[in-house]
PDB file of C-alpha atoms in Angstrom:
ATOM      1  CA  MET A   1      47.950 -51.485-123.475  1.00  0.00           C
ATOM      2  CA  SER A   2      48.816 -48.558-126.009  1.00  0.00           C
ATOM      3  CA  PHE A   3      49.358 -44.981-125.041  1.00  0.00           C
ATOM      4  CA  TRP A   4      45.953 -43.990-127.130  1.00  0.00           C
ATOM      5  CA  GLN A   5      43.751 -46.876-125.391  1.00  0.00           C
ATOM      6  CA  ILE A   6      44.585 -45.630-122.184  1.00  0.00           C
ATOM      7  CA  PHE A   7      43.974 -41.850-122.859  1.00  0.00           C
ATOM      8  CA  LEU A   8      40.678 -42.885-124.138  1.00  0.00           C
ATOM      9  CA  GLN A   9      39.810 -44.857-121.332  1.00  0.00           C
ATOM     10  CA  PHE A  10      40.397 -42.025-118.860  1.00  0.00           C
ATOM     11  CA  LEU A  11      38.841 -39.667-121.541  1.00  0.00           C
ATOM     12  CA  GLY A  12      35.575 -42.388-121.027  1.00  0.00           C
ATOM     13  CA  TRP A  13      35.779 -41.876-117.309  1.00  0.00           C
ATOM     14  CA  PHE A  14      36.089 -38.371-117.341  1.00  0.00           C
ATOM     15  CA  ILE A  15      33.180 -37.788-119.424  1.00  0.00           C
ATOM     16  CA  ILE A  16      30.906 -40.074-117.236  1.00  0.00           C
ATOM     17  CA  ILE A  17      32.088 -38.408-113.586  1.00  0.00           C
ATOM     18  CA  TRP A  18      31.343 -34.974-115.220  1.00  0.00           C
ATOM     19  CA  LEU A  19      27.849 -36.222-116.697  1.00  0.00           C
ATOM     20  CA  HIS A  20      27.140 -37.547-113.090  1.00  0.00           C
ATOM     21  CA  GLN A  21      28.668 -34.558-111.399  1.00  0.00           C
ATOM     22  CA  ARG A  22      26.208 -32.104-113.829  1.00  0.00           C
ATOM     23  CA  THR A  23      23.031 -34.486-113.086  1.00  0.00           C
ATOM     24  CA  LEU A  24      23.600 -34.235-109.251  1.00  0.00           C
ATOM     25  CA  ARG A  25      23.949 -30.509-109.856  1.00  0.00           C
ATOM     26  CA  ARG A  26      20.956 -30.275-111.614  1.00  0.00           C
ATOM     27  CA  SER A  27      18.955 -32.152-109.659  1.00  0.00           C
ATOM     28  CA  GLU A  28      20.077 -30.133-106.590  1.00  0.00           C
ATOM     29  CA  LEU A  29      19.510 -26.829-108.099  1.00  0.00           C
ATOM     30  CA  SER A  30      16.109 -28.004-109.160  1.00  0.00           C
ATOM     31  CA  ARG A  31      15.442 -29.222-105.418  1.00  0.00           C
ATOM     32  CA  GLN A  32      16.635 -25.549-104.056  1.00  0.00           C
ATOM     33  CA  LYS A  33      14.672 -23.869-106.647  1.00  0.00           C
ATOM     34  CA  ASP A  34      11.428 -25.556-105.382  1.00  0.00           C
ATOM     35  CA  ALA A  35      12.032 -25.046-101.604  1.00  0.00           C
ATOM     36  CA  LEU A  36      12.996 -20.912-102.533  1.00  0.00           C
ATOM     37  CA  LEU A  37       9.338 -20.959-104.721  1.00  0.00           C
ATOM     38  CA  THR A  38       7.727 -22.504-101.512  1.00  0.00           C
ATOM     39  CA  LYS A  39       9.220 -20.382 -99.125  1.00  0.00           C
ATOM     40  CA  THR A  40       8.309 -17.073-100.683  1.00  0.00           C
ATOM     41  CA  ASP A  41       4.684 -18.231-101.013  1.00  0.00           C
ATOM     42  CA  ASP A  42       4.606 -19.214 -97.828  1.00  0.00           C
ATOM     43  CA  LEU A  43       6.507 -15.910 -96.687  1.00  0.00           C
ATOM     44  CA  PHE A  44       3.371 -13.893 -98.829  1.00  0.00           C
ATOM     45  CA  ASP A  45       0.621 -15.830 -97.563  1.00  0.00           C
ATOM     46  CA  TYR A  46       1.632 -15.006 -93.839  1.00  0.00           C
ATOM     47  CA  ILE A  47       1.684 -11.505 -94.455  1.00  0.00           C
ATOM     48  CA  LYS A  48      -1.690 -11.411 -96.204  1.00  0.00           C
ATOM     49  CA  LEU A  49      -2.804 -13.216 -93.230  1.00  0.00           C
ATOM     50  CA  GLU A  50      -1.546 -11.418 -90.608  1.00  0.00           C
ATOM     51  CA  LEU A  51      -2.527  -8.288 -92.302  1.00  0.00           C
ATOM     52  CA  GLN A  52      -6.002  -9.218 -92.241  1.00  0.00           C
ATOM     53  CA  LYS A  53      -6.068  -9.596 -88.577  1.00  0.00           C
ATOM     54  CA  SER A  54      -8.060  -6.648 -86.722  1.00  0.00           C
ATOM     55  CA  HIS A  55      -5.173  -6.393 -83.555  1.00  0.00           C
ATOM     56  CA  ILE A  56      -1.877  -6.713 -84.949  1.00  0.00           C
ATOM     57  CA  ASN A  57       1.517  -5.407 -83.723  1.00  0.00           C
ATOM     58  CA  LEU A  58       2.766  -3.724 -86.984  1.00  0.00           C
ATOM     59  CA  LEU A  59       6.626  -3.873 -85.375  1.00  0.00           C
ATOM     60  CA  GLU A  60       6.270  -7.301 -84.437  1.00  0.00           C
ATOM     61  CA  LEU A  61       5.168  -8.382 -87.837  1.00  0.00           C
ATOM     62  CA  GLU A  62       8.151  -6.162 -89.363  1.00  0.00           C
ATOM     63  CA  SER A  63      10.422  -7.852 -87.230  1.00  0.00           C
ATOM     64  CA  CYS A  64       9.143 -11.447 -87.956  1.00  0.00           C
ATOM     65  CA  ILE A  65       9.236 -10.523 -91.888  1.00  0.00           C
ATOM     66  CA  ALA A  66      12.884  -9.087 -91.456  1.00  0.00           C
ATOM     67  CA  PHE A  67      13.892 -12.475 -90.155  1.00  0.00           C
ATOM     68  CA  LYS A  68      11.924 -14.563 -92.730  1.00  0.00           C
ATOM     69  CA  VAL A  69      13.417 -12.185 -95.565  1.00  0.00           C
ATOM     70  CA  THR A  70      16.978 -12.704 -94.021  1.00  0.00           C
ATOM     71  CA  LEU A  71      16.735 -16.323 -94.153  1.00  0.00           C
ATOM     72  CA  LEU A  72      15.509 -16.197 -98.035  1.00  0.00           C
ATOM     73  CA  GLU A  73      18.540 -14.177 -98.739  1.00  0.00           C
ATOM     74  CA  PHE A  74      20.664 -16.668 -97.277  1.00  0.00           C
ATOM     75  CA  ARG A  75      18.853 -19.423 -98.911  1.00  0.00           C
ATOM     76  CA  LEU A  76      19.092 -17.219-102.298  1.00  0.00           C
ATOM     77  CA  LYS A  77      22.973 -16.646-101.820  1.00  0.00           C
ATOM     78  CA  GLN A  78      23.656 -20.739-102.022  1.00  0.00           C
ATOM     79  CA  ILE A  79      21.639 -20.989-104.861  1.00  0.00           C
ATOM     80  CA  ASN A  80      22.642 -18.453-107.058  1.00  0.00           C
ATOM     81  CA  GLU A  81      26.215 -19.844-106.194  1.00  0.00           C
ATOM     82  CA  LEU A  82      25.432 -23.481-107.049  1.00  0.00           C
ATOM     83  CA  ALA A  83      23.519 -21.898-110.328  1.00  0.00           C
ATOM     84  CA  ARG A  84      26.224 -19.697-111.116  1.00  0.00           C
ATOM     85  CA  ILE A  85      23.971 -17.116-111.982  1.00  0.00           C
ATOM     86  CA  GLU A  86      21.636 -15.206-110.479  1.00  0.00           C
ATOM     87  CA  ILE A  87      18.100 -16.817-109.988  1.00  0.00           C
ATOM     88  CA  LEU A  88      16.656 -14.002-108.297  1.00  0.00           C
ATOM     89  CA  SER A  89      17.868 -10.446-108.126  1.00  0.00           C
ATOM     90  CA  LEU A  90      18.821  -8.876-104.823  1.00  0.00           C
ATOM     91  CA  ALA A  91      16.189  -6.102-105.691  1.00  0.00           C
ATOM     92  CA  LEU A  92      13.344  -7.800-105.224  1.00  0.00           C
ATOM     93  CA  ILE A  93      14.224  -9.140-101.732  1.00  0.00           C
ATOM     94  CA  VAL A  94      14.823  -5.309-101.149  1.00  0.00           C
ATOM     95  CA  ARG A  95      10.900  -4.613-102.017  1.00  0.00           C
ATOM     96  CA  ILE A  96       9.947  -7.103 -99.545  1.00  0.00           C
ATOM     97  CA  ARG A  97      11.742  -5.629 -97.009  1.00  0.00           C
ATOM     98  CA  GLU A  98      10.573  -2.160 -97.950  1.00  0.00           C
ATOM     99  CA  LEU A  99       6.485  -3.271 -97.864  1.00  0.00           C
ATOM    100  CA  ASP A 100       4.886  -0.368 -95.828  1.00  0.00           C
ATOM    101  CA  LEU A 101       2.816  -2.546 -93.710  1.00  0.00           C
ATOM    102  CA  ASP A 102       0.721   0.402 -92.358  1.00  0.00           C
ATOM    103  CA  ALA A 103       0.035   1.573 -95.688  1.00  0.00           C
ATOM    104  CA  MET A 104      -0.494  -1.595 -97.103  1.00  0.00           C
ATOM    105  CA  LYS A 105      -3.223  -2.509 -94.864  1.00  0.00           C
ATOM    106  CA  THR A 106      -6.121  -1.082 -96.672  1.00  0.00           C
ATOM    107  CA  SER A 107      -4.965  -2.987 -99.729  1.00  0.00           C
ATOM    108  CA  VAL A 108      -2.639  -6.035 -99.184  1.00  0.00           C
ATOM    109  CA  GLY A 109      -4.244  -8.133-101.412  1.00  0.00           C
ATOM    110  CA  ALA A 110      -2.859  -6.150-105.171  1.00  0.00           C
ATOM    111  CA  ILE A 111       0.679  -5.083-103.118  1.00  0.00           C
ATOM    112  CA  ILE A 112       1.732  -8.913-102.389  1.00  0.00           C
ATOM    113  CA  ASP A 113       0.017 -10.257-105.506  1.00  0.00           C
ATOM    114  CA  GLU A 114       2.464  -8.178-107.542  1.00  0.00           C
ATOM    115  CA  LEU A 115       5.439  -9.050-106.010  1.00  0.00           C
ATOM    116  CA  GLN A 116       4.899 -12.377-105.778  1.00  0.00           C
ATOM    117  CA  SER A 117       4.132 -12.614-109.409  1.00  0.00           C
ATOM    118  CA  ASP A 118       7.650 -10.409-110.117  1.00  0.00           C
ATOM    119  CA  ILE A 119       9.441 -13.001-107.826  1.00  0.00           C
ATOM    120  CA  THR A 120       7.940 -16.175-109.524  1.00  0.00           C
ATOM    121  CA  GLU A 121       8.511 -15.230-112.504  1.00  0.00           C
ATOM    122  CA  GLN A 122      12.030 -14.155-112.342  1.00  0.00           C
ATOM    123  CA  ILE A 123      12.791 -17.472-110.488  1.00  0.00           C
ATOM    124  CA  GLU A 124      11.089 -19.520-113.008  1.00  0.00           C
ATOM    125  CA  SER A 125      12.657 -17.390-116.153  1.00  0.00           C
ATOM    126  CA  ASN A 126      16.070 -17.380-114.623  1.00  0.00           C
ATOM    127  CA  TYR A 127      15.990 -21.011-113.923  1.00  0.00           C
ATOM    128  CA  HIS A 128      15.322 -21.848-117.458  1.00  0.00           C
ATOM    129  CA  LYS A 129      17.607 -19.874-118.981  1.00  0.00           C
ATOM    130  CA  LYS A 130      20.288 -21.713-116.566  1.00  0.00           C
ATOM    131  CA  LEU A 131      19.287 -25.106-117.405  1.00  0.00           C
ATOM    132  CA  TYR A 132      17.443 -24.787-121.264  1.00  0.00           C
ATOM    133  CA  ASN A 133      19.925 -22.062-122.986  1.00  0.00           C
ATOM    134  CA  HIS A 134      21.259 -23.373-126.492  1.00  0.00           C
ATOM    135  CA  SER A 135      22.724 -19.951-127.862  1.00  0.00           C
ATOM    136  CA  SER A 136      26.119 -20.781-127.028  1.00  0.00           C
ATOM    137  CA  VAL A 137      28.522 -23.208-128.736  1.00  0.00           C
ATOM    138  CA  LEU A 138      28.875 -24.692-125.111  1.00  0.00           C
ATOM    139  CA  SER A 139      25.417 -24.894-124.338  1.00  0.00           C
ATOM    140  CA  GLN A 140      25.014 -26.578-127.715  1.00  0.00           C
ATOM    141  CA  LEU A 141      27.952 -28.970-126.467  1.00  0.00           C
ATOM    142  CA  LYS A 142      25.581 -29.621-123.154  1.00  0.00           C
ATOM    143  CA  TYR A 143      22.299 -30.392-125.232  1.00  0.00           C
ATOM    144  CA  ARG A 144      24.094 -33.084-127.022  1.00  0.00           C
ATOM    145  CA  VAL A 145      24.606 -34.859-123.358  1.00  0.00           C
ATOM    146  CA  PRO A 146      22.888 -37.993-124.212  1.00  0.00           C
ATOM    147  CA  GLU A 147      24.426 -38.427-127.585  1.00  0.00           C
ATOM    148  CA  MET A 148      27.848 -37.653-125.743  1.00  0.00           C
ATOM    149  CA  ALA A 149      26.754 -40.010-122.573  1.00  0.00           C
ATOM    150  CA  GLY A 150      26.350 -43.021-125.427  1.00  0.00           C
ATOM    151  CA  ALA A 151      29.580 -42.376-127.063  1.00  0.00           C
ATOM    152  CA  ALA A 152      31.499 -42.376-123.835  1.00  0.00           C
ATOM    153  CA  PHE A 153      29.958 -45.473-123.003  1.00  0.00           C
ATOM    154  CA  ALA A 154      30.807 -47.411-126.208  1.00  0.00           C
ATOM    155  CA  VAL A 155      34.151 -46.252-126.155  1.00  0.00           C
ATOM    156  CA  ASN A 156      34.780 -47.554-122.514  1.00  0.00           C
ATOM    157  CA  ALA A 157      32.653 -50.505-123.787  1.00  0.00           C
ATOM    158  CA  MET A 158      34.842 -51.382-127.174  1.00  0.00           C
ATOM    159  CA  ILE A 159      38.301 -50.584-125.080  1.00  0.00           C
ATOM    160  CA  GLY A 160      36.837 -53.045-122.478  1.00  0.00           C
ATOM    161  CA  LEU A 161      36.080 -55.739-124.567  1.00  0.00           C
ATOM    162  CA  TYR A 162      39.221 -55.053-126.857  1.00  0.00           C
ATOM    163  CA  MET A 163      41.518 -55.699-123.667  1.00  0.00           C
ATOM    164  CA  ILE A 164      39.275 -58.991-122.660  1.00  0.00           C
ATOM    165  CA  VAL A 165      39.489 -60.336-126.389  1.00  0.00           C
ATOM    166  CA  GLY A 166      43.317 -59.657-126.332  1.00  0.00           C
ATOM    167  CA  PHE A 167      43.645 -61.224-122.969  1.00  0.00           C
ATOM    168  CA  LEU A 168      41.961 -64.153-124.196  1.00  0.00           C
ATOM    169  CA  PHE A 169      44.015 -64.667-127.108  1.00  0.00           C
ATOM    170  CA  SER A 170      47.337 -64.024-125.632  1.00  0.00           C
ATOM    171  CA  LYS A 171      46.342 -66.880-123.310  1.00  0.00           C
ATOM    172  CA  ILE A 172      45.363 -69.172-126.195  1.00  0.00           C
ATOM    173  CA  ASN A 173      48.529 -68.517-128.314  1.00  0.00           C
ATOM    174  CA  TYR A 174      50.642 -68.955-124.834  1.00  0.00           C
TER     175      TYR A 174
ATOM    176  CA  MET B   1      40.107  13.875 -92.047  1.00  0.00           C
ATOM    177  CA  LYS B   2      38.338  12.626 -88.967  1.00  0.00           C
ATOM    178  CA  SER B   3      36.847   9.366 -89.378  1.00  0.00           C
ATOM    179  CA  ILE B   4      34.827   6.719 -87.084  1.00  0.00           C
ATOM    180  CA  ILE B   5      33.176   3.809 -86.924  1.00  0.00           C
ATOM    181  CA  ILE B   6      30.068   2.815 -85.354  1.00  0.00           C
ATOM    182  CA  ASN B   7      29.099  -0.620 -84.883  1.00  0.00           C
ATOM    183  CA  VAL B   8      25.233  -0.516 -84.160  1.00  0.00           C
ATOM    184  CA  VAL B   9      25.091  -3.777 -82.392  1.00  0.00           C
ATOM    185  CA  LYS B  10      28.166  -3.063 -79.934  1.00  0.00           C
ATOM    186  CA  ASP B  11      27.755   0.592 -79.708  1.00  0.00           C
ATOM    187  CA  PHE B  12      24.110   0.995 -79.251  1.00  0.00           C
ATOM    188  CA  ASN B  13      22.069  -2.110 -79.031  1.00  0.00           C
ATOM    189  CA  PRO B  14      22.408  -5.617 -79.654  1.00  0.00           C
ATOM    190  CA  LYS B  15      18.726  -5.785 -81.168  1.00  0.00           C
ATOM    191  CA  PRO B  16      17.805  -2.830 -82.794  1.00  0.00           C
ATOM    192  CA  TYR B  17      14.194  -2.481 -83.029  1.00  0.00           C
ATOM    193  CA  GLY B  18      11.132  -0.185 -83.778  1.00  0.00           C
ATOM    194  CA  ARG B  19      10.896   3.250 -84.949  1.00  0.00           C
ATOM    195  CA  TYR B  20      10.155   5.983 -82.219  1.00  0.00           C
ATOM    196  CA  ARG B  21      10.877   5.632 -78.341  1.00  0.00           C
ATOM    197  CA  ILE B  22       7.016   5.437 -77.717  1.00  0.00           C
ATOM    198  CA  ASP B  23       6.724   2.693 -80.371  1.00  0.00           C
ATOM    199  CA  ALA B  24       6.618   0.237 -77.165  1.00  0.00           C
ATOM    200  CA  PRO B  25       8.460  -0.722 -74.187  1.00  0.00           C
ATOM    201  CA  GLY B  26      12.073  -1.357 -74.606  1.00  0.00           C
ATOM    202  CA  CYS B  27      12.282   1.018 -77.882  1.00  0.00           C
ATOM    203  CA  GLU B  28      13.798   3.775 -75.338  1.00  0.00           C
ATOM    204  CA  ILE B  29      16.911   2.362 -75.731  1.00  0.00           C
ATOM    205  CA  THR B  30      16.430   0.190 -79.142  1.00  0.00           C
ATOM    206  CA  SER B  31      14.790   2.435 -81.604  1.00  0.00           C
ATOM    207  CA  GLY B  32      15.829   4.069 -84.718  1.00  0.00           C
ATOM    208  CA  GLN B  33      14.906   7.227 -83.386  1.00  0.00           C
ATOM    209  CA  THR B  34      17.677   7.172 -80.084  1.00  0.00           C
ATOM    210  CA  PHE B  35      19.875   5.337 -82.544  1.00  0.00           C
ATOM    211  CA  ARG B  36      19.957   8.753 -84.766  1.00  0.00           C
ATOM    212  CA  GLU B  37      19.599  11.293 -81.868  1.00  0.00           C
ATOM    213  CA  GLU B  38      22.009   9.875 -79.566  1.00  0.00           C
ATOM    214  CA  VAL B  39      24.495   8.222 -81.969  1.00  0.00           C
ATOM    215  CA  LEU B  40      24.637   8.859 -85.287  1.00  0.00           C
ATOM    216  CA  ALA B  41      23.675  12.368 -85.926  1.00  0.00           C
ATOM    217  CA  PRO B  42      26.138  13.553 -82.992  1.00  0.00           C
ATOM    218  CA  ALA B  43      28.953  11.408 -85.041  1.00  0.00           C
ATOM    219  CA  LEU B  44      28.011  13.235 -88.016  1.00  0.00           C
ATOM    220  CA  ARG B  45      28.032  16.554 -87.078  1.00  0.00           C
ATOM    221  CA  VAL B  46      31.781  16.100 -85.529  1.00  0.00           C
ATOM    222  CA  ASN B  47      33.342  13.850 -87.772  1.00  0.00           C
ATOM    223  CA  ASP B  48      34.147  13.967 -91.817  1.00  0.00           C
ATOM    224  CA  GLU B  49      33.636  10.673 -92.453  1.00  0.00           C
ATOM    225  CA  VAL B  50      30.987   8.177 -90.535  1.00  0.00           C
ATOM    226  CA  LEU B  51      31.005   3.974 -91.246  1.00  0.00           C
ATOM    227  CA  VAL B  52      27.870   2.282 -89.280  1.00  0.00           C
ATOM    228  CA  ASP B  53      28.336  -0.925 -89.379  1.00  0.00           C
ATOM    229  CA  LEU B  54      25.111  -2.842 -88.964  1.00  0.00           C
ATOM    230  CA  SER B  55      27.025  -6.819 -88.822  1.00  0.00           C
ATOM    231  CA  GLY B  56      26.145  -8.862 -86.048  1.00  0.00           C
ATOM    232  CA  TYR B  57      22.109  -8.357 -86.350  1.00  0.00           C
ATOM    233  CA  ASN B  58      19.946  -9.741 -89.245  1.00  0.00           C
ATOM    234  CA  ARG B  59      16.503  -8.714 -88.231  1.00  0.00           C
ATOM    235  CA  TYR B  60      16.545  -4.743 -88.859  1.00  0.00           C
ATOM    236  CA  GLY B  61      13.027  -4.210 -89.335  1.00  0.00           C
ATOM    237  CA  ARG B  62      12.062  -1.084 -91.900  1.00  0.00           C
ATOM    238  CA  SER B  63      10.968   1.439 -89.869  1.00  0.00           C
ATOM    239  CA  PHE B  64      14.025   1.448 -87.789  1.00  0.00           C
ATOM    240  CA  LEU B  65      15.950   2.097 -90.892  1.00  0.00           C
ATOM    241  CA  ASP B  66      13.766   4.725 -91.963  1.00  0.00           C
ATOM    242  CA  GLU B  67      14.170   6.452 -89.045  1.00  0.00           C
ATOM    243  CA  ALA B  68      17.692   6.053 -88.090  1.00  0.00           C
ATOM    244  CA  PHE B  69      18.794   7.033 -91.546  1.00  0.00           C
ATOM    245  CA  GLY B  70      15.975   8.823 -93.517  1.00  0.00           C
ATOM    246  CA  GLY B  71      15.306  10.855 -90.257  1.00  0.00           C
ATOM    247  CA  LEU B  72      18.832  12.488 -90.550  1.00  0.00           C
ATOM    248  CA  LEU B  73      17.442  14.717 -93.264  1.00  0.00           C
ATOM    249  CA  ARG B  74      13.959  15.095 -92.401  1.00  0.00           C
ATOM    250  CA  GLU B  75      14.616  15.488 -88.706  1.00  0.00           C
ATOM    251  CA  GLU B  76      18.254  16.600 -87.935  1.00  0.00           C
ATOM    252  CA  GLY B  77      18.580  19.006 -90.588  1.00  0.00           C
ATOM    253  CA  PHE B  78      21.472  17.008 -92.653  1.00  0.00           C
ATOM    254  CA  SER B  79      21.264  18.091 -96.412  1.00  0.00           C
ATOM    255  CA  GLY B  80      21.382  14.972 -99.032  1.00  0.00           C
ATOM    256  CA  ASP B  81      24.833  15.857 -99.851  1.00  0.00           C
ATOM    257  CA  ASP B  82      26.257  15.957 -96.478  1.00  0.00           C
ATOM    258  CA  VAL B  83      24.735  12.351 -95.900  1.00  0.00           C
ATOM    259  CA  LEU B  84      25.745  11.162 -98.920  1.00  0.00           C
ATOM    260  CA  LYS B  85      29.430  12.348 -98.315  1.00  0.00           C
ATOM    261  CA  LYS B  86      29.834  11.775 -95.160  1.00  0.00           C
ATOM    262  CA  LEU B  87      28.107   8.447 -94.263  1.00  0.00           C
ATOM    263  CA  LYS B  88      28.782   4.764 -95.305  1.00  0.00           C
ATOM    264  CA  TYR B  89      27.415   1.988 -94.155  1.00  0.00           C
ATOM    265  CA  LYS B  90      27.961  -2.177 -94.647  1.00  0.00           C
ATOM    266  CA  HIS B  91      26.292  -5.140 -93.063  1.00  0.00           C
ATOM    267  CA  ASP B  92      29.050  -8.175 -93.931  1.00  0.00           C
ATOM    268  CA  ASP B  93      26.436 -10.956 -94.612  1.00  0.00           C
ATOM    269  CA  VAL B  94      22.819  -9.229 -95.706  1.00  0.00           C
ATOM    270  CA  GLU B  95      23.397  -6.932 -98.257  1.00  0.00           C
ATOM    271  CA  SER B  96      19.759  -6.117 -98.845  1.00  0.00           C
ATOM    272  CA  ILE B  97      19.649  -4.166 -95.902  1.00  0.00           C
ATOM    273  CA  GLU B  98      22.445  -2.162 -97.214  1.00  0.00           C
ATOM    274  CA  LEU B  99      20.281  -1.512 -99.969  1.00  0.00           C
ATOM    275  CA  VAL B 100      17.474  -0.454 -97.923  1.00  0.00           C
ATOM    276  CA  ILE B 101      19.366   2.293 -96.171  1.00  0.00           C
ATOM    277  CA  LYS B 102      20.171   3.205 -99.664  1.00  0.00           C
ATOM    278  CA  ASP B 103      16.668   3.428-100.449  1.00  0.00           C
ATOM    279  CA  ARG B 104      15.673   5.286 -97.254  1.00  0.00           C
ATOM    280  CA  ILE B 105      18.167   7.780 -98.032  1.00  0.00           C
ATOM    281  CA  ALA B 106      17.392   8.334-101.652  1.00  0.00           C
ATOM    282  CA  ALA B 107      13.513   8.655-100.323  1.00  0.00           C
ATOM    283  CA  SER B 108      13.809  11.259 -97.801  1.00  0.00           C
ATOM    284  CA  ILE B 109      16.135  12.988-100.369  1.00  0.00           C
ATOM    285  CA  LYS B 110      13.258  13.136-102.976  1.00  0.00           C
ATOM    286  CA  ASP B 111      10.671  13.737 -99.904  1.00  0.00           C
ATOM    287  CA  ILE B 112      12.608  16.826 -99.050  1.00  0.00           C
ATOM    288  CA  GLU B 113      13.122  18.354-102.774  1.00  0.00           C
ATOM    289  CA  ASP B 114       9.349  17.863-103.126  1.00  0.00           C
TER     290      ASP B 114
END
């Protein structure tokens, strides 16, 4: 086998492994993004429900919200690390922590709905930018992934076929 | 330059909770008011720099943070400049808690200026 055959073989395998890792990462990011959205929706539904109760201990509710927001923040750190960009900014997490529950009892719906919309919009928007941004050369290359996958497979198949044919000819000649 | 580090969990209470002493049974030793009056304000009066380490507990409520830190200006008579110059704070794991404290202090400064 010549140097170029070996090189192309390794290049083909490298591209296939890279594509596989990329697919796994995207799939995991999508799953975690959906989980984050579900957690934030559940949190806001919980707050709305609790504030509508007639007898409510605001301090206990505040403590419970602080706990849930902390878990959300930990989850967010993981996703930002995986995505390598900020999917949701900390400023919006801070807005949840700073909800004035006492003041909100009379207008809970409007405040929560606005914050929930802001958070959902930012998550979806940043996720979309991460996966579908085609403005840079690198992202253009990434956009051509199916073509590259096909080319990598074709190169590997040709090299494999060449080796098989070469082996068979050498056996026949011998 | 005199400085001190206050670890809330070790030096005050492992589960800080509540705004005022009278909020609920147990708040006499866990509330933001108690922390401010008995730990933070005295430390700020005698030291040039105070670092409050909030690490070790992740469920600080808005009320606790507002009363403990925002109350330095409203109740203890510290000026905005004093607080911003002398007071530092951190939480190793939950960054948003630091941001809430920053906002609460800024809100207190704005309330006093108004």
